[in-house]
Coordinates of C-alpha atoms and ligand atoms in Angstrom, one line a residue:
X102 CA 30.5 -23.5 63.1
X103 CA 33.1 -26.2 62.8
X104 CA 31.8 -29.8 62.9
X105 CA 33.6 -33.1 62.9
X106 CA 31.5 -36.1 61.8
X107 CA 32.7 -39.4 63.1
X108 CA 31.1 -42.6 61.7
X109 CA 32.1 -46.1 60.5
X110 CA 30.2 -45.7 57.1
X111 CA 29.9 -43.0 54.5
X112 CA 28.8 -43.1 50.9
X113 CA 30.6 -43.5 48.5
X114 CA 33.5 -45.0 50.5
X115 CA 32.0 -47.7 52.8
X116 CA 28.3 -48.8 53.2
X117 CA 26.3 -51.6 54.7
X118 CA 23.1 -49.7 55.3
X119 CA 21.4 -46.3 55.7
X120 CA 24.0 -44.9 58.1
X121 CA 26.3 -44.5 55.1
X122 CA 23.6 -42.6 53.1
X123 CA 23.1 -40.2 56.0
X124 CA 26.8 -39.5 56.6
X125 CA 27.3 -39.1 52.9
X126 CA 24.6 -36.5 52.5
X127 CA 24.2 -34.5 55.8
X128 CA 27.7 -32.9 55.8
X129 CA 27.3 -31.5 52.3
X130 CA 24.0 -29.9 53.3
X131 CA 25.6 -28.4 56.4
X132 CA 28.3 -26.9 54.2
X133 CA 25.6 -25.2 52.1
X134 CA 24.3 -23.6 55.4
X135 CA 27.8 -22.1 55.9
X136 CA 29.3 -24.6 58.3
X137 CA 32.8 -26.2 58.0
X138 CA 32.5 -30.0 58.1
X139 CA 35.2 -32.6 58.3
X140 CA 34.5 -36.4 58.1
X141 CA 36.8 -39.0 59.7
X142 CA 36.5 -42.6 58.5
X143 CA 38.6 -45.7 59.1
X144 CA 40.7 -46.5 56.1
X145 CA 39.2 -49.9 55.2
X146 CA 40.7 -52.1 52.5
X147 CA 37.9 -51.2 50.1
X148 CA 38.6 -47.4 50.5
X149 CA 42.3 -47.5 49.7
X150 CA 41.9 -47.8 45.9
X151 CA 39.2 -45.1 45.9
X152 CA 41.5 -42.4 47.3
X153 CA 44.7 -43.7 45.8
X154 CA 44.9 -40.8 43.2
X155 CA 44.9 -37.7 45.2
X156 CA 45.8 -38.9 48.7
X157 CA 48.3 -37.0 50.9
X158 CA 49.6 -37.8 54.3
X159 CA 48.2 -35.3 56.7
X160 CA 49.8 -36.7 59.8
X161 CA 52.5 -39.4 59.6
X162 CA 52.1 -41.0 63.0
X163 CA 49.9 -40.6 66.0
X164 CA 50.6 -42.8 69.0
X165 CA 47.5 -44.7 70.4
X166 CA 48.5 -46.4 73.7
X167 CA 47.1 -49.8 74.6
X168 CA 47.8 -51.8 77.8
X169 CA 51.2 -53.3 76.9
X170 CA 51.9 -51.8 73.6
X171 CA 51.3 -48.8 71.3
X172 CA 49.7 -48.6 67.9
X173 CA 50.7 -46.0 65.4
X174 CA 48.2 -44.6 63.0
X175 CA 48.5 -42.3 60.1
X176 CA 46.0 -39.7 59.0
X177 CA 45.4 -39.7 55.3
X178 CA 44.0 -36.6 53.7
X179 CA 41.3 -37.7 51.3
X180 CA 40.7 -34.2 50.0
X181 CA 37.5 -32.2 49.8
X182 CA 34.3 -33.2 48.0
X183 CA 31.5 -30.7 47.6
X184 CA 33.2 -28.6 50.3
X185 CA 33.4 -31.5 52.8
X186 CA 36.9 -32.4 54.0
X187 CA 37.6 -36.2 54.4
X188 CA 40.3 -37.7 56.6
X189 CA 41.0 -41.4 56.9
X190 CA 42.5 -43.2 59.9
X191 CA 45.2 -45.5 58.6
X192 CA 45.9 -48.5 60.7
X193 CA 46.4 -51.5 58.3
X194 CA 46.5 -54.2 61.0
X195 CA 43.0 -53.2 62.1
X196 CA 41.2 -52.0 59.0
X197 CA 42.9 -53.7 56.0
X198 CA 40.3 -56.4 55.9
X199 CA 37.6 -57.5 53.5
X200 CA 34.6 -56.5 55.7
X201 CA 33.7 -53.5 57.8
X202 CA 32.6 -55.3 60.9
X203 CA 33.2 -59.0 60.3
X204 CA 32.8 -61.9 57.9
X205 CA 29.3 -63.0 56.8
X206 CA 27.5 -60.4 58.8
X207 CA 29.4 -61.4 61.9
X208 CA 31.9 -59.6 64.1
X209 CA 35.7 -59.4 64.1
X210 CA 37.0 -60.5 67.6
X211 CA 38.9 -57.3 68.0
X212 CA 36.1 -54.8 67.2
X213 CA 36.5 -53.2 70.6
X214 CA 40.1 -52.3 69.8
X215 CA 39.3 -51.4 66.2
X216 CA 36.6 -48.8 67.1
X217 CA 38.2 -47.8 70.5
X218 CA 41.3 -46.9 68.6
X219 CA 39.2 -45.1 65.9
X220 CA 37.6 -42.9 68.6
X221 CA 40.9 -42.0 70.2
X222 CA 42.6 -41.4 66.9
X223 CA 39.8 -39.0 65.8
X224 CA 40.4 -36.9 69.0
X225 CA 44.2 -36.9 68.6
X226 CA 43.9 -36.0 64.9
X227 CA 41.7 -33.0 65.6
X228 CA 44.3 -31.7 68.0
X229 CA 46.6 -31.4 65.0
X230 CA 44.1 -30.7 62.2
X231 CA 41.5 -28.6 64.0
X232 CA 39.3 -29.1 67.1
X233 CA 35.7 -28.4 66.1
X234 CA 32.9 -26.7 68.0
X235 CA 30.9 -29.9 67.7
X236 CA 31.8 -33.6 67.4
X237 CA 28.8 -35.2 65.7
X238 CA 29.3 -38.9 66.3
X239 CA 27.1 -41.7 64.9
X240 CA 26.2 -45.1 66.4
X241 CA 28.3 -47.3 68.7
X242 CA 31.4 -47.4 66.6
X243 CA 32.0 -43.6 67.3
X244 CA 30.3 -43.5 70.7
X245 CA 33.5 -43.6 72.8
X246 CA 34.5 -40.2 71.5
X247 CA 32.3 -38.5 74.2
X248 CA 33.4 -41.0 76.8
X249 CA 37.1 -40.2 76.2
X250 CA 36.4 -36.5 76.0
X251 CA 34.7 -36.3 79.3
X252 CA 37.0 -38.7 81.2
X253 CA 40.6 -39.3 80.2
X254 CA 40.7 -36.1 78.1
X255 CA 38.6 -34.1 80.5
X256 CA 41.4 -31.7 81.5
X257 CA 42.8 -31.2 78.0
X258 CA 42.6 -27.4 77.5
X259 CA 42.2 -27.9 73.7
X260 CA 38.8 -29.7 74.2
X261 CA 37.4 -27.4 76.9
X262 CA 34.7 -25.9 74.6
X263 CA 34.1 -28.9 72.3
X264 CA 30.5 -30.2 72.4
X265 CA 29.3 -33.7 71.4
X266 CA 26.1 -34.8 69.7
X267 CA 25.4 -38.5 69.4
X268 CA 23.0 -39.8 66.8
X269 CA 21.5 -43.2 67.4
X270 CA 20.6 -44.8 64.1
X271 CA 19.8 -48.2 65.7
X272 CA 19.6 -48.9 69.4
X273 CA 20.0 -52.6 68.9
X274 CA 23.6 -52.3 67.9
X275 CA 25.4 -51.3 71.0
X276 CA 29.0 -52.6 70.9
X277 CA 28.9 -54.8 73.9
X278 CA 32.2 -56.3 75.1
X279 CA 33.7 -58.1 78.1
X280 CA 34.5 -56.0 81.2
X281 CA 38.2 -56.2 80.6
X282 CA 37.7 -53.9 77.6
X283 CA 37.8 -51.1 80.2
X284 CA 41.4 -51.5 80.9
X285 CA 42.3 -52.7 77.4
X286 CA 41.2 -49.2 76.2
X287 CA 42.9 -47.6 79.1
X288 CA 39.8 -46.3 80.9
X289 CA 39.8 -46.2 84.8
X290 CA 37.8 -49.0 86.4
X291 CA 35.5 -46.5 88.1
X292 CA 33.9 -46.0 84.6
X293 CA 32.6 -49.6 84.7
X294 CA 29.5 -48.9 86.7
X295 CA 25.8 -49.0 85.8
X296 CA 25.5 -45.2 85.6
X297 CA 28.4 -45.0 83.1
X298 CA 29.5 -47.7 80.5
X299 CA 28.5 -50.9 82.2
X300 CA 25.3 -52.6 81.1
X301 CA 24.6 -56.1 82.7
X302 CA 28.3 -56.8 83.2
X303 CA 29.3 -55.7 79.7
X304 CA 31.3 -52.8 78.5
X305 CA 28.7 -51.0 76.4
X306 CA 30.0 -48.4 73.8
X307 CA 26.6 -47.0 73.0
X308 CA 25.5 -46.6 76.6
X309 CA 28.7 -44.7 77.3
X310 CA 27.9 -42.4 74.4
X311 CA 24.4 -41.8 75.7
X312 CA 25.6 -40.9 79.1
X313 CA 28.5 -38.6 78.1
X314 CA 27.2 -36.7 75.1
X315 CA 25.8 -33.2 75.4
X316 CA 22.8 -34.0 73.3
X317 CA 21.3 -37.0 71.6
X318 CA 19.4 -37.4 68.4
X319 CA 17.7 -40.3 66.7
X320 CA 16.4 -40.6 63.1
X321 CA 12.6 -40.1 63.5
X322 CA 10.3 -38.6 66.1
X323 CA 8.5 -41.8 66.6
X324 CA 11.7 -43.8 67.2
X325 CA 12.8 -41.1 69.7
X326 CA 9.7 -42.0 71.8
X327 CA 9.9 -45.8 71.1
X328 CA 13.5 -46.2 72.4
X329 CA 12.3 -45.0 75.8
X330 CA 10.1 -48.1 76.1
X331 CA 11.1 -51.7 76.9
X332 CA 9.8 -52.9 73.6
X333 CA 12.3 -50.8 71.6
X334 CA 14.9 -49.6 74.0
X335 CA 17.0 -52.8 73.9
X336 CA 17.6 -52.4 77.6
X337 CA 18.8 -48.9 77.3
X338 CA 15.3 -47.5 77.7
X339 CA 15.9 -46.2 81.3
X340 CA 19.2 -44.4 80.4
X341 CA 17.5 -43.0 77.3
X342 CA 14.4 -41.9 79.3
X343 CA 16.7 -40.1 81.8
X344 CA 18.2 -38.1 78.9
X345 CA 14.8 -37.4 77.2
X346 CA 15.1 -33.6 77.7
X347 CA 18.3 -33.7 75.6
X348 CA 17.0 -36.2 73.0
X349 CA 15.6 -35.0 69.6
X350 CA 14.0 -37.0 66.7
X351 CA 15.2 -35.7 63.4
X352 CA 13.9 -37.5 60.3
X353 CA 16.5 -38.4 57.7
X354 CA 16.5 -36.7 54.4
X355 CA 17.1 -38.1 50.9
X356 CA 19.9 -37.3 48.6
X357 CA 17.9 -36.6 45.5
X358 CA 21.1 -36.3 43.4
X359 CA 21.3 -40.1 43.9
X360 CA 17.7 -41.1 44.3
X361 CA 15.4 -39.5 41.7
X362 CA 14.0 -41.3 38.7
X363 CA 14.3 -38.2 36.6
X364 CA 18.1 -38.4 36.8
X365 CA 19.1 -41.8 38.1
X366 CA 21.8 -43.2 35.9
X367 CA 21.0 -46.9 36.8
X368 CA 17.6 -46.9 35.1
X369 CA 16.5 -48.1 31.7
X370 CA 14.4 -44.9 31.3
X371 CA 13.7 -41.7 33.3
X372 CA 10.4 -40.5 34.5
X373 CA 8.8 -37.8 36.6
X374 CA 5.5 -37.1 38.4
X375 CA 4.2 -35.4 35.2
X376 CA 5.4 -38.0 32.8
X377 CA 5.3 -41.5 34.1
X378 CA 5.8 -43.4 30.8
X379 CA 9.4 -44.4 31.6
X380 CA 8.3 -46.4 34.6
X381 CA 7.0 -49.1 32.3
X382 CA 10.4 -49.6 30.8
X383 CA 11.9 -49.7 34.2
X384 CA 9.5 -52.4 35.2
X385 CA 10.4 -54.5 32.1
X386 CA 14.1 -53.9 32.8
X387 CA 13.7 -55.1 36.4
X388 CA 11.8 -58.2 35.4
X389 CA 14.4 -59.0 32.8
X390 CA 17.2 -58.5 35.4
X391 CA 15.5 -61.1 37.6
X392 CA 14.6 -63.6 34.9
X393 CA 10.8 -62.8 35.4
X394 CA 10.1 -61.8 31.8
X395 CA 6.9 -63.9 31.7
X396 CA 5.1 -62.1 34.4
X397 CA 1.8 -60.7 33.1
X398 CA 0.8 -57.0 32.8
X399 CA -1.9 -57.5 35.5
X400 CA 0.5 -58.7 38.2
X401 CA 1.8 -56.3 40.8
X402 CA 5.6 -56.4 41.1
X403 CA 6.7 -56.4 44.8
X404 CA 10.2 -55.1 45.4
X405 CA 12.4 -55.7 48.4
X406 CA 15.9 -54.3 49.1
X407 CA 17.2 -55.0 52.6
X408 CA 19.7 -56.2 55.0
X409 CA 18.4 -59.7 55.8
X410 CA 18.2 -59.4 59.6
X411 CA 15.5 -60.0 62.2
X412 CA 14.8 -56.3 62.4
X413 CA 13.3 -56.3 58.9
X414 CA 10.3 -58.6 59.6
X415 CA 11.0 -61.3 57.0
X416 CA 10.0 -64.0 59.5
X417 CA 6.4 -62.7 58.9
X418 CA 6.9 -62.8 55.1
X419 CA 8.0 -66.4 55.3
X420 CA 4.7 -67.3 57.1
X421 CA 2.6 -65.8 54.3
X422 CA 4.9 -66.7 51.4
X423 CA 2.6 -69.5 50.0
X424 CA -0.5 -67.4 50.2
X425 CA 1.2 -64.4 48.7
X426 CA 2.7 -66.4 45.8
X427 CA -0.9 -67.6 45.0
X428 CA -1.9 -63.9 44.4
X429 CA -1.4 -62.1 41.0
X430 CA 2.1 -60.9 42.0
X431 CA 5.8 -61.1 41.2
X432 CA 8.5 -60.7 43.8
X433 CA 12.0 -59.2 43.2
X434 CA 14.1 -59.3 46.3
X435 CA 17.7 -58.1 46.9
X436 CA 19.5 -58.5 50.1
X437 CA 22.1 -60.3 52.2
X438 CA 22.7 -61.1 55.9
X439 CA 21.6 -63.9 58.2
X440 CA 21.6 -67.4 56.5
X441 CA 18.1 -68.1 57.8
X442 CA 16.6 -65.3 55.7
X443 CA 18.9 -65.8 52.7
X444 CA 17.8 -69.4 52.7
X445 CA 14.1 -68.6 53.0
X446 CA 14.2 -66.3 50.0
X447 CA 16.2 -68.9 47.9
X448 CA 13.8 -71.5 48.8
X449 CA 10.7 -69.4 48.1
X450 CA 12.2 -68.5 44.6
X451 CA 12.9 -72.2 44.0
X452 CA 9.3 -73.1 44.7
X453 CA 7.9 -70.4 42.5
X454 CA 10.5 -69.8 39.7
X455 CA 8.0 -68.0 37.5
X456 CA 7.0 -65.3 40.0
X457 CA 9.6 -65.1 42.8
X458 CA 13.2 -64.2 42.3
X459 CA 16.0 -63.3 44.8
X460 CA 19.5 -61.9 44.4
X461 CA 21.5 -62.6 47.5
X462 CA 24.3 -60.0 47.8
X463 CA 24.9 -56.3 47.8
X464 CA 24.3 -54.5 44.5
X465 CA 23.9 -50.7 44.4
X466 CA 22.7 -50.5 40.8
X467 CA 20.2 -53.3 41.2
X468 CA 18.8 -51.6 44.3
X469 CA 18.0 -48.5 42.2
X470 CA 16.4 -50.7 39.5
X471 CA 14.1 -52.3 42.1
X472 CA 13.0 -48.9 43.4
X473 CA 12.1 -47.8 39.9
X474 CA 10.7 -51.0 38.4
X475 CA 8.5 -52.4 41.2
X476 CA 4.9 -51.4 41.7
X477 CA 4.9 -52.0 45.5
X478 CA 7.8 -51.8 48.0
X479 CA 7.6 -54.1 51.0
X480 CA 9.1 -53.1 54.4
X481 CA 7.3 -55.0 57.2
X482 CA 10.0 -54.2 59.8
X483 CA 9.7 -55.3 63.4
X484 CA 11.2 -51.9 64.2
X485 CA 12.7 -49.2 62.0
X486 CA 14.5 -46.2 63.4
X487 CA 13.9 -44.2 60.1
X488 CA 14.1 -46.4 57.0
X489 CA 15.3 -44.9 53.8
X490 CA 14.0 -47.3 51.2
X491 CA 10.3 -46.4 51.8
X492 CA 11.2 -42.7 51.3
X493 CA 13.1 -43.5 48.1
X494 CA 10.1 -45.6 47.0
X495 CA 7.8 -42.5 47.4
X496 CA 10.0 -40.6 44.9
X497 CA 10.0 -43.5 42.5
X498 CA 6.2 -43.9 42.5
X499 CA 6.6 -47.3 44.0
X500 CA 3.9 -47.7 46.7
X501 CA 5.2 -48.7 50.1
X502 CA 3.6 -51.4 52.2
X503 CA 5.0 -50.9 55.7
X504 CA 4.5 -51.8 59.4
X505 CA 3.6 -48.7 61.4
X506 CA 6.7 -48.4 63.4
X507 CA 9.5 -45.7 63.8
X508 CA 10.2 -43.8 60.7
X509 CA 7.9 -46.0 58.6
X510 CA 5.0 -44.7 60.6
X511 CA 6.2 -41.1 60.4
X512 CA 6.7 -41.1 56.6
X513 CA 3.8 -43.2 55.2
X514 CA 0.2 -42.3 55.3
X515 CA -2.5 -44.8 54.6
X516 CA -4.2 -44.5 51.2
X517 CA -7.8 -43.4 51.3
X518 CA -9.4 -44.1 47.9
X519 CA -12.5 -42.1 48.6
X520 CA -10.6 -38.9 49.4
X521 CA -7.6 -39.6 47.1
X522 CA -5.2 -39.0 50.0
X523 CA -2.3 -41.0 51.3
X524 CA 0.9 -42.5 50.1
X525 CA 0.9 -46.2 51.0
X526 CA -0.4 -49.0 53.1
X527 CA 0.3 -49.6 56.8
X528 CA -0.4 -52.4 59.3
X529 CA 0.1 -52.2 63.1
X530 CA 0.3 -55.6 64.8
X531 CA 3.2 -58.1 64.3
X532 CA 1.0 -60.8 62.8
X533 CA 1.4 -62.4 59.4
X534 CA -2.3 -61.9 58.6
X535 CA -2.0 -58.1 59.3
X536 CA 0.8 -58.0 56.8
X537 CA -1.2 -60.0 54.2
X538 CA -4.2 -57.8 54.7
X539 CA -2.1 -54.7 54.0
X540 CA -0.7 -56.3 50.9
X541 CA -4.2 -57.3 49.8
X542 CA -5.4 -53.7 50.2
X543 CA -2.5 -52.6 47.9
X544 CA -3.3 -55.3 45.3
X545 CA -7.0 -54.3 45.3
X546 CA -6.0 -50.6 44.8
X547 CA -3.6 -51.6 42.0
X548 CA -6.6 -52.9 40.0
X549 CA -8.0 -49.3 39.8
X550 CA -5.6 -47.7 37.3
X551 CA -6.7 -44.1 38.0
X552 CA -6.7 -44.4 41.7
X553 CA -3.2 -46.1 41.6
X554 CA -1.8 -43.3 39.5
X555 CA -3.1 -40.7 42.0
X556 CA -1.5 -42.8 44.8
X557 CA 1.8 -42.9 43.0
X558 CA 1.7 -39.2 42.4
X559 CA 0.9 -38.4 46.0
X560 CA 4.1 -40.1 47.0
X561 CA 6.2 -38.6 44.3
X562 CA 5.1 -35.1 45.3
X563 CA 6.4 -35.5 48.9
X564 CA 9.7 -33.8 49.5
X565 CA 12.3 -35.2 51.9
X566 CA 15.3 -33.1 50.8
X567 CA 18.1 -32.8 53.4
X568 CA 17.8 -29.1 53.7
X569 CA 15.1 -29.3 56.4
X570 CA 16.8 -31.9 58.6
X571 CA 20.2 -30.2 58.2
X572 CA 18.7 -27.0 59.7
X573 CA 17.3 -29.1 62.6
X574 CA 20.8 -30.5 63.3
X575 CA 22.3 -27.0 63.1
X576 CA 19.8 -26.0 65.8
X577 CA 20.9 -28.8 68.0
X578 CA 24.6 -27.9 67.5
X579 CA 23.8 -24.3 68.4
X580 CA 22.0 -25.4 71.6
X581 CA 25.1 -27.4 72.6
X582 CA 27.4 -24.5 71.9
X583 CA 25.1 -22.2 73.9
X584 CA 25.1 -24.6 76.9
X585 CA 28.9 -25.1 76.9
X586 CA 29.2 -21.3 76.7
Ligands
LIG800 P1 19.2 -50.0 57.3 O1 20.1 -48.9 57.5 O2 18.6 -50.5 58.6 O3 19.8 -51.1 56.5 P2 17.7 -48.1 55.6 O4 16.4 -48.3 54.9 O5 17.9 -46.9 56.4 O6 17.9 -49.5 56.5 O7 18.9 -48.1 54.5 C1 19.3 -49.2 53.8 C2 20.2 -48.7 52.7 O8 21.1 -49.7 52.3 C3 19.5 -48.2 51.5 O9 20.2 -47.2 50.8 C4 19.4 -49.5 50.6 O10 19.2 -49.3 49.3 C5 20.8 -50.1 50.9 N1 20.8 -51.6 50.8 C6 20.5 -52.5 51.8 N2 20.7 -53.7 51.3 C7 21.2 -53.6 50.1 C8 21.7 -54.6 49.1 N3 21.7 -55.9 49.3 N4 22.2 -54.1 47.9 C9 22.3 -52.7 47.7 N5 21.8 -51.8 48.6 C10 21.3 -52.2 49.8
LIG801 C1 19.8 -47.6 60.7 C2 18.3 -47.9 60.8 C3 17.5 -47.3 59.7 C4 17.9 -45.9 59.4 C5 19.4 -45.8 59.1 C6 19.9 -44.4 58.8 O1 20.6 -48.5 60.0 O2 18.1 -49.3 60.8 O3 16.2 -47.4 60.0 O4 17.2 -45.4 58.3 O5 20.1 -46.3 60.3 O6 19.6 -43.5 59.9

């Protein structure tokens, strides 16, 4: 089958979160299953030097019409990697900027045009470079592809058989813009109704994608259920519930070529389930990197790697921060995002310089060192569609403490010391004392060396390779092709 993947992020080119990891890994796995996969990405400023060496112009100019003007985009052939073909949409006036979405975690004012153009350019490019059986589009930035396909391109004979699968990685990011976006992107006004792209008087990219795609997926079974409820649906719960028969939850996999302590090139030492010795060196290396060399042997090192946004539950952490710092722990946190959380971590570290340290920023190598060097990984998310860091943590023998929501609930099983079963610690409510109680269970377990080693090994033995989820996606594609007949 021929598949086009459309997304705004993909490792190694452009990443702000887990979406990039997924779009970097899934296509390769589909190729292994015998499919032909092409990935289309915007040509951001940061991508240009990465493809400078072997880039080739695939299409010199495609006209993308706007209301009173045209834009002209080039398609740059980024070559094939592991059998996956990469094309980049070149439109310097929209993408040649320092950030993917906006400065300091914010939004560029023309994001509707930036990603509207992206969607239309992908469709136009495929008419010249190959129309696939399936467009697999990810999140709001690519969600207008099905909307264009089934409206202004509906009678294009080249697209008659093409199916669309939309994956929702996070229902909270919808791409909401003023009503006038409808005509700015050259859609007819009859599209701006509550059963199509309108949501409370906003033009809503993600809603359009949900309405017009053949099938929908999201990144864990639990989240597929959650988004049909008011608590997690972000006001799209009714539309999503209507489409429940076409919605599947497929848990993300892990790219073990990148995330395995036996081969990870960012670590001070390697280790495996059978030989854990190297993890001590990784812990020392991590403490050194964070200036926490004086932390004692008995302390549990708690690691955090995250976007600092409300989703991730750090408001709860701030409420227990003093109590937690009084325990026998050290905290090594890496992240960036909203100033309120960046400032909380800075302030916490300032108050406890010997045991709490934070690095505000984005640092891939350091994120691997934290996965390897910490004893406990903390992810108290308010909601979590899948979550990758807790799954990475399992492989690194770093015990996750998580809130039981979305993919966190699907992947982590509570430790039972008597039976020797389980992989981590979970709490259910959204109350600071529930979080602290889960951390305390972990700290108590840490004191029992043998039990803790068993707990680490239970997690390390779990396998979340992409081969399983890739087969599930292939089934979804087949179903869509069957339906479009
Ligand atoms: P989300 O996509 O909601 O951010 P995930 O757990 O799915 O959450 O994925 C987050 C990914 O982004 C992981 O690969 C994680 O290591 C990475 N990441 C997040 N923040 C940082 C950071 N500050 N520096 C390096 N990597 C980060
Ligand atoms: C989103 C979600 C995260 C998920 C990732 C990849 O960013 O917040 O939970 O793991 O997408 O699917």
